[in-house]
Amino acid sequence: MPELPEVETIKRVLSPQLVGQKIVDIRILDAKAIAYPEVTAFCRGIAGQSIRALNRRGKFLIMGLQKDSRLILHLRMTGQLIVAPPDFPSHAHTRLVLTLQNGCELRFLDQRRFGRVWFLNQNEPDLYSGVDKLGLEPFDTSLNANYLKNELLKSRRPIKTCLLDQRIVAGIGNIYADEILFSIGLNPARLACSLQAKEWNLLAKSIPTVLLEKIAQNDISAEDYLAGFGKEYRNTPFLKVYGHENDPCPLCGQPIARKVIGGRSSYFCPSCQKE
């Protein structure tokens, strides 16, 4: 699943190509991709609208439209978003195509069909996407040790599970939770209620630091992004523990271990991240 660094990369690549463009045609190839409203109202709502902005909130992309309405997209497991010229090769998993005034097409691709798109009119409350239930952004100055401690100190959940809770911090997924915890030597199975003051401070500093580092490593040109259909840019080569079971730890050389925590695979160094 694209996590915050990947979604931020998508926003940075596509924003210059979308802002100022008018939507002149809509092709819905899979009605399941439209979560709200129903297809006819969706098309009527966005037809002829100009795109004012493309923003990110957690793992969501939010496209501000001309009439203060908005499109909200969540890519879920396999969603991809590209802006392509009309003669660019088609993709079997294309679910939605918005033709822009300049002739290019905004294409939403999704192999597993879990991704969703919502349209909300001006001043319409968002009761559908879940954006309004998100916690702090990782780069919010309010995300500090006191905030994390107040939210999690009484929790008997593993700290890894807590980091995945989008109501606490928005945008962290399975991959970067492991990378964040490795960076400060915290075992992912540690109960949140067991963390000490120093560890809350380290965690609060590590969250934005690691995510900013991964965003920088994801940097890609618009041309290379399009050539990879919007997915061949993710920074797997730069990950230190995630997906590296039995590989040597980059700090101590001991084999990286994998453990299922809360139903999710977690990767960590048993030596550097003692339980």
CSV table of C-alpha atoms in Angstrom, one decimal:
chain,number,residue,atom,x,y,z
A,1,MET,CA,0.0,0.0,0.0
A,2,PRO,CA,1.3,3.5,-0.8
A,3,GLU,CA,2.1,5.2,2.5
A,4,LEU,CA,2.7,8.8,3.3
A,5,PRO,CA,6.1,9.2,1.5
A,6,GLU,CA,4.6,7.6,-1.7
A,7,VAL,CA,1.4,9.6,-1.6
A,8,GLU,CA,3.5,12.8,-1.0
A,9,THR,CA,5.6,11.9,-4.0
A,10,ILE,CA,2.5,11.4,-6.2
A,11,LYS,CA,1.2,14.9,-5.0
A,12,ARG,CA,4.5,16.5,-5.9
A,13,VAL,CA,4.8,14.9,-9.3
A,14,LEU,CA,1.2,15.4,-10.4
A,15,SER,CA,0.3,18.8,-8.9
A,16,PRO,CA,2.2,20.9,-11.5
A,17,GLN,CA,0.4,18.8,-14.2
A,18,LEU,CA,-3.1,19.2,-12.8
A,19,VAL,CA,-3.5,22.6,-11.2
A,20,GLY,CA,-5.2,25.0,-13.5
A,21,GLN,CA,-6.6,22.3,-15.8
A,22,LYS,CA,-10.3,21.9,-16.5
A,23,ILE,CA,-12.0,18.5,-16.5
A,24,VAL,CA,-13.6,18.2,-20.0
A,25,ASP,CA,-14.5,14.5,-20.1
A,26,ILE,CA,-15.1,11.7,-17.6
A,27,ARG,CA,-14.9,7.9,-18.3
A,28,ILE,CA,-15.8,5.6,-15.5
A,29,LEU,CA,-14.5,2.1,-16.4
A,30,ASP,CA,-15.3,0.6,-13.0
A,31,ALA,CA,-18.2,2.0,-11.0
A,32,LYS,CA,-16.9,0.3,-7.9
A,33,ALA,CA,-14.1,2.9,-7.8
A,34,ILE,CA,-16.6,5.7,-7.1
A,35,ALA,CA,-17.5,5.5,-3.4
A,36,TYR,CA,-19.7,8.6,-3.2
A,37,PRO,CA,-22.0,9.8,-4.6
A,38,GLU,CA,-23.6,7.5,-7.2
A,39,VAL,CA,-22.0,7.6,-10.6
A,40,THR,CA,-24.4,10.1,-12.3
A,41,ALA,CA,-24.1,12.6,-9.5
A,42,PHE,CA,-20.4,12.1,-9.4
A,43,CYS,CA,-20.0,12.9,-13.1
A,44,ARG,CA,-22.4,15.9,-12.9
A,45,GLY,CA,-20.5,17.3,-10.0
A,46,ILE,CA,-17.0,17.3,-11.5
A,47,ALA,CA,-17.8,18.0,-15.2
A,48,GLY,CA,-16.3,21.3,-16.4
A,49,GLN,CA,-14.6,22.0,-13.1
A,50,SER,CA,-11.1,23.4,-12.9
A,51,ILE,CA,-8.5,21.9,-10.5
A,52,ARG,CA,-7.3,24.5,-8.0
A,53,ALA,CA,-5.0,22.4,-5.9
A,54,LEU,CA,-3.8,18.9,-5.1
A,55,ASN,CA,-3.0,18.3,-1.4
A,56,ARG,CA,-2.3,15.3,0.8
A,57,ARG,CA,-3.8,14.4,4.2
A,58,GLY,CA,-2.3,11.2,5.7
A,59,LYS,CA,-2.6,8.6,2.9
A,60,PHE,CA,-5.4,10.5,1.1
A,61,LEU,CA,-5.0,12.8,-1.9
A,62,ILE,CA,-7.5,15.8,-1.9
A,63,MET,CA,-8.1,17.6,-5.2
A,64,GLY,CA,-9.6,21.1,-4.6
A,65,LEU,CA,-12.0,22.1,-7.4
A,66,GLN,CA,-13.2,25.4,-8.8
A,67,LYS,CA,-16.5,25.6,-6.9
A,68,ASP,CA,-14.9,24.8,-3.5
A,69,SER,CA,-15.9,21.2,-4.0
A,70,ARG,CA,-13.3,18.4,-3.8
A,71,LEU,CA,-12.3,15.0,-5.0
A,72,ILE,CA,-10.8,12.7,-2.4
A,73,LEU,CA,-8.8,9.7,-3.4
A,74,HIS,CA,-7.4,6.8,-1.4
A,75,LEU,CA,-5.1,4.4,-3.4
A,76,ARG,CA,-5.4,1.5,-0.8
A,77,MET,CA,-3.4,-1.6,-1.7
A,78,THR,CA,-2.6,-1.2,-5.4
A,79,GLY,CA,-3.9,2.1,-6.6
A,80,GLN,CA,-1.8,4.2,-9.1
A,81,LEU,CA,-2.5,7.7,-10.4
A,82,ILE,CA,-0.9,9.1,-13.5
A,83,VAL,CA,-1.2,12.0,-15.9
A,84,ALA,CA,-0.6,10.8,-19.4
A,85,PRO,CA,-1.0,12.0,-23.0
A,86,PRO,CA,-3.9,10.3,-24.8
A,87,ASP,CA,-1.6,8.1,-26.9
A,88,PHE,CA,0.2,6.7,-23.8
A,89,PRO,CA,-0.3,2.9,-23.6
A,90,SER,CA,-3.5,1.9,-21.9
A,91,HIS,CA,-3.5,-0.2,-18.8
A,92,ALA,CA,-5.7,-3.2,-18.1
A,93,HIS,CA,-6.5,-2.1,-14.6
A,94,THR,CA,-7.7,1.5,-15.4
A,95,ARG,CA,-10.8,2.4,-13.4
A,96,LEU,CA,-11.3,6.1,-14.1
A,97,VAL,CA,-10.1,8.5,-16.7
A,98,LEU,CA,-10.5,12.3,-16.5
A,99,THR,CA,-9.7,14.1,-19.7
A,100,LEU,CA,-8.1,17.6,-19.1
A,101,GLN,CA,-8.4,20.7,-21.1
A,102,ASN,CA,-4.8,20.3,-22.5
A,103,GLY,CA,-5.7,16.8,-23.9
A,104,CYS,CA,-3.9,14.9,-21.2
A,105,GLU,CA,-5.7,12.3,-19.1
A,106,LEU,CA,-5.7,11.7,-15.3
A,107,ARG,CA,-5.9,8.0,-15.0
A,108,PHE,CA,-6.7,6.0,-11.9
A,109,LEU,CA,-5.3,2.4,-12.1
A,110,ASP,CA,-6.0,-0.2,-9.5
A,111,GLN,CA,-5.3,-3.9,-9.9
A,112,ARG,CA,-7.0,-5.2,-6.8
A,113,ARG,CA,-9.9,-2.7,-7.0
A,114,PHE,CA,-9.7,-1.5,-3.3
A,115,GLY,CA,-9.0,2.1,-4.1
A,116,ARG,CA,-11.8,4.6,-3.8
A,117,VAL,CA,-12.8,8.1,-5.0
A,118,TRP,CA,-15.3,10.5,-3.3
A,119,PHE,CA,-16.7,13.8,-4.5
A,120,LEU,CA,-18.0,16.3,-2.0
A,121,ASN,CA,-19.8,19.6,-2.9
A,122,GLN,CA,-19.1,22.9,-1.4
A,123,ASN,CA,-19.6,22.9,2.4
A,124,GLU,CA,-20.8,19.3,2.3
A,125,PRO,CA,-19.5,17.5,5.5
A,126,ASP,CA,-17.3,14.5,4.8
A,127,LEU,CA,-19.2,11.6,6.3
A,128,TYR,CA,-17.8,9.1,3.9
A,129,SER,CA,-14.0,9.0,3.3
A,130,GLY,CA,-12.6,9.0,6.9
A,131,VAL,CA,-10.4,12.0,6.3
A,132,ASP,CA,-12.1,13.9,9.2
A,133,LYS,CA,-11.2,11.1,11.6
A,134,LEU,CA,-7.4,11.3,11.0
A,135,GLY,CA,-5.0,12.3,13.7
A,136,LEU,CA,-2.1,14.7,13.5
A,137,GLU,CA,0.1,15.0,10.4
A,138,PRO,CA,3.6,13.7,11.2
A,139,PHE,CA,5.0,17.1,10.5
A,140,ASP,CA,2.6,19.0,12.7
A,141,THR,CA,4.5,20.9,15.4
A,142,SER,CA,1.9,19.6,17.9
A,143,LEU,CA,3.2,16.1,17.4
A,144,ASN,CA,5.5,15.9,20.3
A,145,ALA,CA,6.3,13.6,23.2
A,146,ASN,CA,3.5,15.0,25.3
A,147,TYR,CA,0.9,14.4,22.6
A,148,LEU,CA,2.0,10.8,22.0
A,149,LYS,CA,2.2,10.1,25.7
A,150,ASN,CA,-1.2,11.5,26.3
A,151,GLU,CA,-2.7,9.5,23.5
A,152,LEU,CA,-0.9,6.2,24.1
A,153,LEU,CA,0.5,5.9,27.6
A,154,LYS,CA,-2.5,3.9,28.9
A,155,SER,CA,-2.5,1.6,25.9
A,156,ARG,CA,-1.6,-2.0,26.2
A,157,ARG,CA,-1.3,-2.4,22.5
A,158,PRO,CA,2.2,-2.9,20.9
A,159,ILE,CA,3.8,0.4,19.9
A,160,LYS,CA,3.9,-0.8,16.3
A,161,THR,CA,0.1,-1.2,16.3
A,162,CYS,CA,-0.3,2.2,17.8
A,163,LEU,CA,1.8,3.8,15.0
A,164,LEU,CA,-0.6,2.3,12.5
A,165,ASP,CA,-3.6,3.9,14.2
A,166,GLN,CA,-4.5,6.7,11.8
A,167,ARG,CA,-6.6,8.4,14.5
A,168,ILE,CA,-3.3,9.1,16.3
A,169,VAL,CA,-0.8,10.0,13.6
A,170,ALA,CA,-2.0,10.1,9.9
A,171,GLY,CA,0.0,8.4,7.1
A,172,ILE,CA,2.2,5.8,8.8
A,173,GLY,CA,1.8,2.3,7.5
A,174,ASN,CA,3.4,-1.1,8.0
A,175,ILE,CA,6.6,-0.3,6.2
A,176,TYR,CA,7.5,3.0,7.8
A,177,ALA,CA,6.4,2.0,11.3
A,178,ASP,CA,9.2,-0.6,11.2
A,179,GLU,CA,11.7,1.9,9.9
A,180,ILE,CA,10.8,4.5,12.5
A,181,LEU,CA,11.1,2.0,15.4
A,182,PHE,CA,14.4,0.7,14.1
A,183,SER,CA,15.8,4.2,13.9
A,184,ILE,CA,15.4,4.6,17.7
A,185,GLY,CA,16.0,1.0,18.8
A,186,LEU,CA,12.4,0.3,20.0
A,187,ASN,CA,11.1,-3.3,19.6
A,188,PRO,CA,7.8,-3.2,17.7
A,189,ALA,CA,6.2,-5.6,20.2
A,190,ARG,CA,6.9,-3.3,23.2
A,191,LEU,CA,3.6,-2.2,24.9
A,192,ALA,CA,3.0,1.5,24.5
A,193,CYS,CA,2.3,1.8,28.2
A,194,SER,CA,5.9,0.6,28.9
A,195,LEU,CA,7.6,3.5,27.1
A,196,GLN,CA,9.7,5.8,29.3
A,197,ALA,CA,10.0,9.6,28.9
A,198,LYS,CA,13.2,9.4,26.9
A,199,GLU,CA,11.6,7.0,24.5
A,200,TRP,CA,8.5,9.2,23.9
A,201,ASN,CA,10.9,12.0,23.0
A,202,LEU,CA,12.9,9.8,20.6
A,203,LEU,CA,9.7,8.6,18.9
A,204,ALA,CA,8.3,12.1,18.5
A,205,LYS,CA,11.5,13.2,16.8
A,206,SER,CA,11.9,10.0,14.7
A,207,ILE,CA,8.5,10.1,13.1
A,208,PRO,CA,9.0,13.2,11.0
A,209,THR,CA,12.7,12.6,10.5
A,210,VAL,CA,12.3,9.2,9.0
A,211,LEU,CA,9.4,10.2,6.8
A,212,LEU,CA,11.1,13.2,5.4
A,213,GLU,CA,14.2,11.1,4.6
A,214,LYS,CA,12.0,8.6,2.7
A,215,ILE,CA,10.2,11.4,0.8
A,216,ALA,CA,13.6,12.7,-0.3
A,217,GLN,CA,14.7,9.2,-1.4
A,218,ASN,CA,11.5,8.9,-3.4
A,219,ASP,CA,12.3,11.9,-5.5
A,220,ILE,CA,11.6,11.2,-9.2
A,221,SER,CA,11.1,13.1,-12.4
A,222,ALA,CA,7.6,13.3,-14.0
A,223,GLU,CA,9.0,11.4,-17.0
A,224,ASP,CA,10.3,8.5,-15.0
A,225,TYR,CA,7.2,8.4,-12.8
A,226,LEU,CA,4.9,8.1,-15.9
A,227,ALA,CA,7.2,5.5,-17.5
A,228,GLY,CA,6.7,3.3,-14.4
A,229,PHE,CA,2.9,3.9,-14.4
A,230,GLY,CA,3.2,5.7,-11.1
A,231,LYS,CA,4.6,2.9,-9.0
A,232,GLU,CA,8.2,2.3,-10.0
A,233,TYR,CA,9.6,4.9,-7.7
A,234,ARG,CA,9.2,3.5,-4.2
A,235,ASN,CA,12.3,3.4,-2.0
A,236,THR,CA,12.5,-0.3,-1.3
A,237,PRO,CA,16.3,-0.2,-1.8
A,238,PHE,CA,16.7,2.3,1.0
A,239,LEU,CA,14.7,0.4,3.6
A,240,LYS,CA,16.8,-0.7,6.5
A,241,VAL,CA,14.7,-3.5,8.1
A,242,TYR,CA,11.4,-3.8,6.4
A,243,GLY,CA,11.4,-6.8,4.0
A,244,HIS,CA,14.9,-7.8,5.1
A,245,GLU,CA,14.3,-11.0,7.0
A,246,ASN,CA,17.6,-12.8,7.7
A,247,ASP,CA,19.6,-10.0,6.1
A,248,PRO,CA,22.3,-8.5,8.3
A,249,CYS,CA,21.3,-5.6,10.4
A,250,PRO,CA,22.9,-2.4,9.0
A,251,LEU,CA,24.0,-1.4,12.5
A,252,CYS,CA,25.2,-4.6,14.2
A,253,GLY,CA,25.2,-7.3,11.5
A,254,GLN,CA,22.9,-9.7,13.3
A,255,PRO,CA,20.1,-11.2,11.1
A,256,ILE,CA,16.9,-9.2,10.8
A,257,ALA,CA,13.9,-11.0,12.3
A,258,ARG,CA,10.2,-11.1,11.3
A,259,LYS,CA,7.4,-11.3,13.7
A,260,VAL,CA,3.6,-11.1,13.2
A,261,ILE,CA,2.2,-8.3,15.4
A,262,GLY,CA,-1.5,-7.4,15.2
A,263,GLY,CA,-1.8,-9.5,12.1
A,264,ARG,CA,1.0,-7.6,10.3
A,265,SER,CA,4.5,-8.7,9.5
A,266,SER,CA,7.0,-6.7,11.5
A,267,TYR,CA,10.8,-6.6,10.8
A,268,PHE,CA,13.3,-5.6,13.4
A,269,CYS,CA,16.8,-6.4,14.7
A,270,PRO,CA,16.6,-8.6,17.9
A,271,SER,CA,19.9,-7.2,19.0
A,272,CYS,CA,19.4,-3.5,18.4
A,273,GLN,CA,15.7,-3.6,19.4
A,274,LYS,CA,15.6,-5.7,22.4
A,275,GLU,CA,12.2,-6.7,23.7
